[in-house]
Amino acid sequence: MREWVIGAAQLGAIQKSDSRESVVERMMGLLDQAAENGCDLVVYPELALTTFFPRWYMEDQAEVDTWFEREMPNAATQPLFDRAREHQIAISFGYAELTPEGRHFNTSILTNRQGEIVGKYRKIHLPGHVEFDTERDFQHLEKRYFEPGDLGFETFDNEGTIMGMAICNDRRWPETWRVMGLQGVELVMLGYNTPSINAQNRGEGLEKRLYHSELSVTAGAYQNATWAVAVAKAGVEDGFPLMGGSIIVDPDGFVVARTESEGDELVTATCDMDRCQFGKKTIFDFARHRRIEHYGRITSQTGVER
Ligand code: CDT
């Protein structure tokens, strides 16, 4: 399938006390709306099933593990998979994954329109810190609760379209996009939980945070001639604000749909995958134009060296 009607299904706040079942009800409500709008694919945010729990400092691993899913689908999410299959809509959403071996990942999955999982991604660029940080206005403990993803930036042929996933902070790193671009990606899906306030710089302001998010996604889409969908979990969770600004971006880097609220909200766009071809064959024809003899530092060093 080359033309997909895609829905960006932004979720509003999820409080600590909200059950998975109540969130899945909301996700199904957006799915029904997507079906009325003729969607073929719906993208939900990072850690879509719960509050953004990495803002809470926890020492008890048993408590931490209550935020994780041991299988997917599971009892709480099976109704979402069933509804998606009934509507013949592919879905992608994020959740905290606890593997049978006891490993913890910040994960997202992708299904086909029959509700079968066809792709999985585990977040690679984990932001934040490991220990309680007294210098911050609030905590961001992803490095405490997750290990870096071990699946790379794989892409998946989903019914004839090459799709890839990223999660939140990954969008700020050009490497994320280029590794998928080098596999001919045509659609990148990502969800995010981005605080409206910079915990290390209160003066930053919402406008700049929205701009940096959009800049990252539009640049990634343009430079790799791919469609991109970036979907927020937004609103105020137990007093902590998350920004909205979910967007669908075309392969020229233009925003074609954008949410306006910080609540549950669906926006859609018709996305013709063949529109990726022009950029991929001209200015971003990687085979003709890349100069890998000068890119060694990209994979051989992390920090700045002179
Ligand atoms: N969830 C996530 O990755 N959020 C980050 C905030 C980083 S601030 C420590 C983001 O890049 O939006």
Coordinates of C-alpha atoms and ligand atoms in Angstrom, one line a residue:
M1 CA 0.0 0.0 0.0
R2 CA 1.5 3.3 -1.0
E3 CA -1.1 5.9 0.1
W4 CA -1.9 5.8 3.8
V5 CA -4.3 8.0 5.7
I6 CA -2.4 8.5 8.9
G7 CA -3.7 9.7 12.3
A8 CA -1.5 11.3 14.9
A9 CA -3.4 10.3 18.1
Q10 CA -2.2 12.7 20.8
L11 CA -3.1 11.7 24.3
G12 CA -3.8 14.2 27.1
A13 CA -2.5 13.8 30.6
I14 CA -2.6 10.4 32.3
Q15 CA -2.5 10.7 36.1
K16 CA -0.6 8.3 38.3
S17 CA -3.9 6.9 39.5
D18 CA -5.3 6.2 36.1
S19 CA -5.6 2.5 35.1
R20 CA -4.3 1.0 31.9
E21 CA -7.9 0.1 31.1
S22 CA -9.1 3.7 31.3
V23 CA -6.3 4.8 29.0
V24 CA -7.0 2.0 26.5
E25 CA -10.6 3.2 26.5
R26 CA -9.4 6.7 25.5
M27 CA -7.1 5.2 22.8
M28 CA -10.0 3.2 21.4
G29 CA -12.1 6.4 21.3
L30 CA -9.4 8.0 19.1
L31 CA -9.2 4.9 17.0
D32 CA -13.0 5.0 16.4
Q33 CA -12.6 8.7 15.3
A34 CA -9.7 7.6 13.1
A35 CA -11.9 5.0 11.5
E36 CA -14.6 7.7 10.7
N37 CA -11.8 9.7 9.1
G38 CA -10.7 6.8 6.9
C39 CA -7.4 6.2 8.6
D40 CA -5.2 3.2 7.8
L41 CA -2.6 3.9 10.5
V42 CA -2.8 5.5 13.9
V43 CA 0.3 6.6 15.9
Y44 CA 0.1 7.1 19.7
P45 CA 2.7 8.6 22.1
E46 CA 5.7 7.2 24.0
L47 CA 4.7 5.3 27.2
A48 CA 1.1 5.6 26.1
L49 CA -0.4 3.4 28.7
T50 CA 0.6 5.2 31.9
T51 CA 1.7 8.5 33.3
F52 CA 5.3 9.5 32.5
F53 CA 6.5 7.5 35.5
P54 CA 10.3 8.4 35.1
R55 CA 9.6 11.7 36.8
W56 CA 9.1 9.8 40.0
Y57 CA 12.1 8.6 42.0
M58 CA 11.6 5.0 43.2
E59 CA 14.0 2.7 45.0
D60 CA 11.9 -0.4 45.2
Q61 CA 12.3 -2.4 42.0
A62 CA 8.9 -4.2 42.6
E63 CA 7.2 -0.8 42.5
V64 CA 9.2 0.2 39.4
D65 CA 8.1 -3.0 37.7
T66 CA 4.4 -2.1 38.2
W67 CA 4.8 0.4 35.4
F68 CA 6.0 -2.2 32.9
E69 CA 4.3 -4.6 30.6
R70 CA 5.4 -8.3 30.6
E71 CA 3.8 -9.1 27.3
M72 CA 2.2 -7.3 24.4
P73 CA -0.7 -7.6 23.8
N74 CA -1.8 -8.3 27.3
A75 CA -5.2 -8.3 29.0
A76 CA -5.3 -4.5 29.3
T77 CA -4.3 -3.8 25.6
Q78 CA -6.0 -6.7 23.8
P79 CA -9.2 -4.7 23.3
L80 CA -7.1 -2.0 21.5
F81 CA -5.6 -4.6 19.2
D82 CA -9.0 -6.2 18.6
R83 CA -10.6 -2.8 17.8
A84 CA -7.7 -1.9 15.4
R85 CA -8.2 -5.2 13.6
E86 CA -12.0 -4.6 13.3
H87 CA -11.3 -1.2 11.8
Q88 CA -8.4 -2.5 9.6
I89 CA -6.1 0.1 11.1
A90 CA -2.4 -0.4 11.8
I91 CA -1.3 1.1 15.1
S92 CA 2.0 2.1 16.8
F93 CA 2.3 3.0 20.4
G94 CA 4.9 3.1 23.2
Y95 CA 5.1 1.2 26.5
A96 CA 7.5 0.2 29.2
E97 CA 8.7 -3.4 28.4
L98 CA 9.9 -5.9 30.9
T99 CA 11.3 -8.9 29.1
P100 CA 11.2 -12.6 30.4
E101 CA 14.9 -12.2 31.1
G102 CA 14.2 -9.2 33.4
R103 CA 15.4 -6.5 31.1
H104 CA 13.7 -3.1 31.0
F105 CA 13.2 -1.1 27.8
N106 CA 11.3 2.0 26.6
T107 CA 9.7 0.3 23.7
S108 CA 7.3 1.0 20.8
I109 CA 5.6 -1.5 18.5
L110 CA 4.0 -1.4 15.1
T111 CA 1.2 -3.6 13.7
N112 CA -0.2 -4.2 10.3
R113 CA -3.9 -3.6 9.6
Q114 CA -4.7 -7.1 10.8
G115 CA -3.5 -6.3 14.3
E116 CA -0.3 -8.4 14.1
I117 CA 2.9 -6.9 15.5
V118 CA 5.3 -6.4 12.6
G119 CA 7.9 -4.2 14.2
K120 CA 9.5 -3.4 17.6
Y121 CA 11.8 -0.6 18.6
R122 CA 13.6 0.0 21.9
K123 CA 14.6 3.6 22.7
I124 CA 18.3 4.2 22.2
H125 CA 18.9 7.8 23.2
L126 CA 17.7 7.7 26.9
P127 CA 17.7 11.2 28.4
G128 CA 18.0 12.2 32.0
H129 CA 19.9 10.7 34.9
V130 CA 20.3 7.7 37.3
E131 CA 20.3 9.2 40.8
F132 CA 18.0 11.7 42.4
D133 CA 19.1 15.1 41.2
T134 CA 18.6 18.0 43.7
E135 CA 19.6 20.6 41.1
R136 CA 16.6 19.9 38.9
D137 CA 13.1 21.3 39.3
F138 CA 11.8 17.8 38.7
Q139 CA 13.3 14.4 38.0
H140 CA 13.8 12.6 34.6
L141 CA 15.0 9.1 35.6
E142 CA 14.9 7.3 32.3
K143 CA 18.6 6.3 32.7
R144 CA 17.6 4.7 36.0
Y145 CA 14.7 2.7 34.9
F146 CA 15.6 1.6 31.3
E147 CA 18.6 0.2 29.5
P148 CA 19.5 1.5 26.1
G149 CA 17.7 -0.3 23.3
D150 CA 19.4 -3.3 21.7
L151 CA 17.5 -3.5 18.4
G152 CA 19.1 -0.7 16.5
F153 CA 17.0 1.5 14.2
E154 CA 15.5 -1.3 12.2
T155 CA 12.9 -0.6 9.4
F156 CA 10.0 -2.8 8.5
D157 CA 8.1 -3.5 5.3
N158 CA 4.5 -2.9 6.4
E159 CA 2.3 -3.7 3.5
G160 CA 4.6 -2.3 0.9
T161 CA 5.8 0.8 2.8
I162 CA 9.2 1.0 4.6
M163 CA 8.5 2.1 8.2
G164 CA 10.7 2.9 11.2
M165 CA 10.3 4.1 14.7
A166 CA 12.0 6.3 17.2
I167 CA 11.1 7.5 20.6
C168 CA 11.1 11.1 22.0
N169 CA 14.6 12.2 22.6
D170 CA 15.8 10.1 19.6
R171 CA 14.2 12.7 17.4
R172 CA 16.8 15.3 18.4
W173 CA 19.7 13.1 17.0
P174 CA 20.3 13.2 13.3
E175 CA 21.9 9.8 13.5
T176 CA 18.5 8.3 14.3
W177 CA 17.1 9.5 11.1
R178 CA 20.0 8.8 8.9
V179 CA 20.4 5.2 9.9
M180 CA 16.8 4.7 8.9
G181 CA 17.2 6.9 5.8
L182 CA 20.0 4.5 4.7
Q183 CA 17.4 1.7 4.7
G184 CA 15.1 3.8 2.4
V185 CA 12.7 4.6 5.2
E186 CA 9.4 6.2 4.0
L187 CA 7.7 6.8 7.3
V188 CA 9.2 7.5 10.7
M189 CA 6.8 7.2 13.7
L190 CA 7.7 8.6 17.1
G191 CA 6.0 9.4 20.3
Y192 CA 7.1 11.8 23.0
N193 CA 6.6 13.0 26.6
T194 CA 8.4 16.3 26.6
P195 CA 8.0 18.5 29.7
S196 CA 6.8 22.0 28.9
I197 CA 9.4 23.4 31.3
N198 CA 13.1 22.6 31.1
A199 CA 13.9 21.2 34.5
Q200 CA 17.5 22.7 34.2
N201 CA 16.4 26.1 32.8
R202 CA 13.0 27.5 33.8
G203 CA 13.5 30.5 31.6
E204 CA 13.5 28.4 28.4
G205 CA 9.8 28.7 27.8
L206 CA 7.2 26.6 25.9
E207 CA 7.7 28.3 22.6
K208 CA 11.4 27.3 22.3
R209 CA 10.6 23.7 23.4
L210 CA 7.9 23.4 20.7
Y211 CA 10.3 24.9 18.1
H212 CA 13.1 22.5 18.9
S213 CA 10.8 19.5 18.6
E214 CA 9.4 20.6 15.3
L215 CA 12.9 21.6 14.0
S216 CA 14.2 18.1 14.8
V217 CA 11.3 16.3 13.1
T218 CA 11.1 18.5 10.0
A219 CA 14.8 18.4 9.5
G220 CA 14.9 14.6 9.9
A221 CA 12.0 14.2 7.4
Y222 CA 13.5 16.6 4.8
Q223 CA 17.1 15.3 5.0
N224 CA 16.0 11.7 4.6
A225 CA 13.0 12.4 2.2
T226 CA 10.6 10.6 4.5
W227 CA 7.2 11.2 6.0
A228 CA 7.3 11.6 9.8
V229 CA 4.6 11.5 12.5
A230 CA 5.5 12.9 15.9
V231 CA 2.9 12.4 18.7
A232 CA 2.8 13.9 22.1
K233 CA 1.5 12.9 25.4
A234 CA 0.5 16.3 26.6
G235 CA -1.3 18.1 29.5
V236 CA -0.7 18.3 33.2
E237 CA 0.1 15.0 34.9
D238 CA -0.1 15.2 38.7
G239 CA 1.0 18.9 38.5
F240 CA 3.8 18.3 35.9
P241 CA 3.1 19.9 32.4
L242 CA 3.9 18.1 29.2
M243 CA 3.8 20.0 25.8
G244 CA 1.6 19.1 22.8
G245 CA 2.5 20.1 19.3
S246 CA 2.0 16.7 17.6
I247 CA 2.7 17.0 13.9
I248 CA 2.6 15.0 10.6
V249 CA 5.5 16.1 8.3
D250 CA 5.9 15.5 4.6
P251 CA 9.1 14.4 2.8
D252 CA 9.9 18.1 2.0
G253 CA 9.9 18.9 5.7
F254 CA 6.6 20.7 5.8
V255 CA 4.1 20.3 8.6
V256 CA 0.8 19.1 7.0
A257 CA -1.2 18.5 10.2
R258 CA -0.8 19.8 13.8
T259 CA -2.7 19.4 17.0
E260 CA -3.9 22.5 18.8
S261 CA -4.8 21.3 22.2
E262 CA -3.0 19.6 25.1
G263 CA -5.7 16.9 25.4
D264 CA -6.7 13.7 23.5
E265 CA -6.8 14.9 19.9
L266 CA -6.6 13.2 16.5
V267 CA -5.2 14.9 13.4
T268 CA -4.9 13.2 10.1
A269 CA -3.2 13.5 6.7
T270 CA -3.2 11.5 3.5
C271 CA 0.4 10.4 2.9
D272 CA 1.5 9.3 -0.5
M273 CA 4.7 7.3 0.0
D274 CA 5.7 7.8 -3.6
R275 CA 6.4 11.5 -2.7
C276 CA 9.5 10.3 -1.0
Q277 CA 11.0 9.3 -4.3
F278 CA 12.0 12.8 -5.6
G279 CA 14.2 13.7 -2.6
K280 CA 15.7 10.2 -2.5
K281 CA 16.6 10.3 -6.2
T282 CA 18.0 13.8 -6.3
I283 CA 19.6 15.9 -3.5
F284 CA 19.4 13.0 -0.9
D285 CA 20.5 10.2 -3.3
F286 CA 22.8 8.8 -0.7
A287 CA 24.6 6.4 -3.0
R288 CA 25.8 9.3 -5.2
H289 CA 26.4 12.0 -2.7
R290 CA 27.5 10.7 0.7
R291 CA 31.2 11.0 1.5
I292 CA 31.7 8.3 4.2
E293 CA 35.5 8.8 4.2
H294 CA 34.8 11.9 6.2
Y295 CA 32.2 10.5 8.6
G296 CA 34.4 8.3 10.8
R297 CA 34.0 10.4 13.9
I298 CA 30.3 9.7 13.9
T299 CA 30.7 6.1 14.9
S300 CA 34.2 6.2 16.6
Q301 CA 33.6 8.9 19.2
T302 CA 30.9 10.2 21.6
G303 CA 32.2 13.4 23.3
V304 CA 34.0 16.3 21.6
E305 CA 37.7 15.6 20.7
R306 CA 40.1 17.9 18.9
Ligands
CDT1 N1 10.8 11.4 27.1 C1 11.8 12.1 26.6 O1 12.7 11.5 26.0 N2 11.9 13.4 26.9 C2 12.9 14.2 26.5 C3 13.1 15.3 27.6 C4 14.5 15.4 27.9 S1 14.7 16.4 29.3 C5 15.6 15.4 30.3 C6 12.8 14.9 25.2 O2 13.8 14.8 24.4 O3 11.8 15.5 24.9

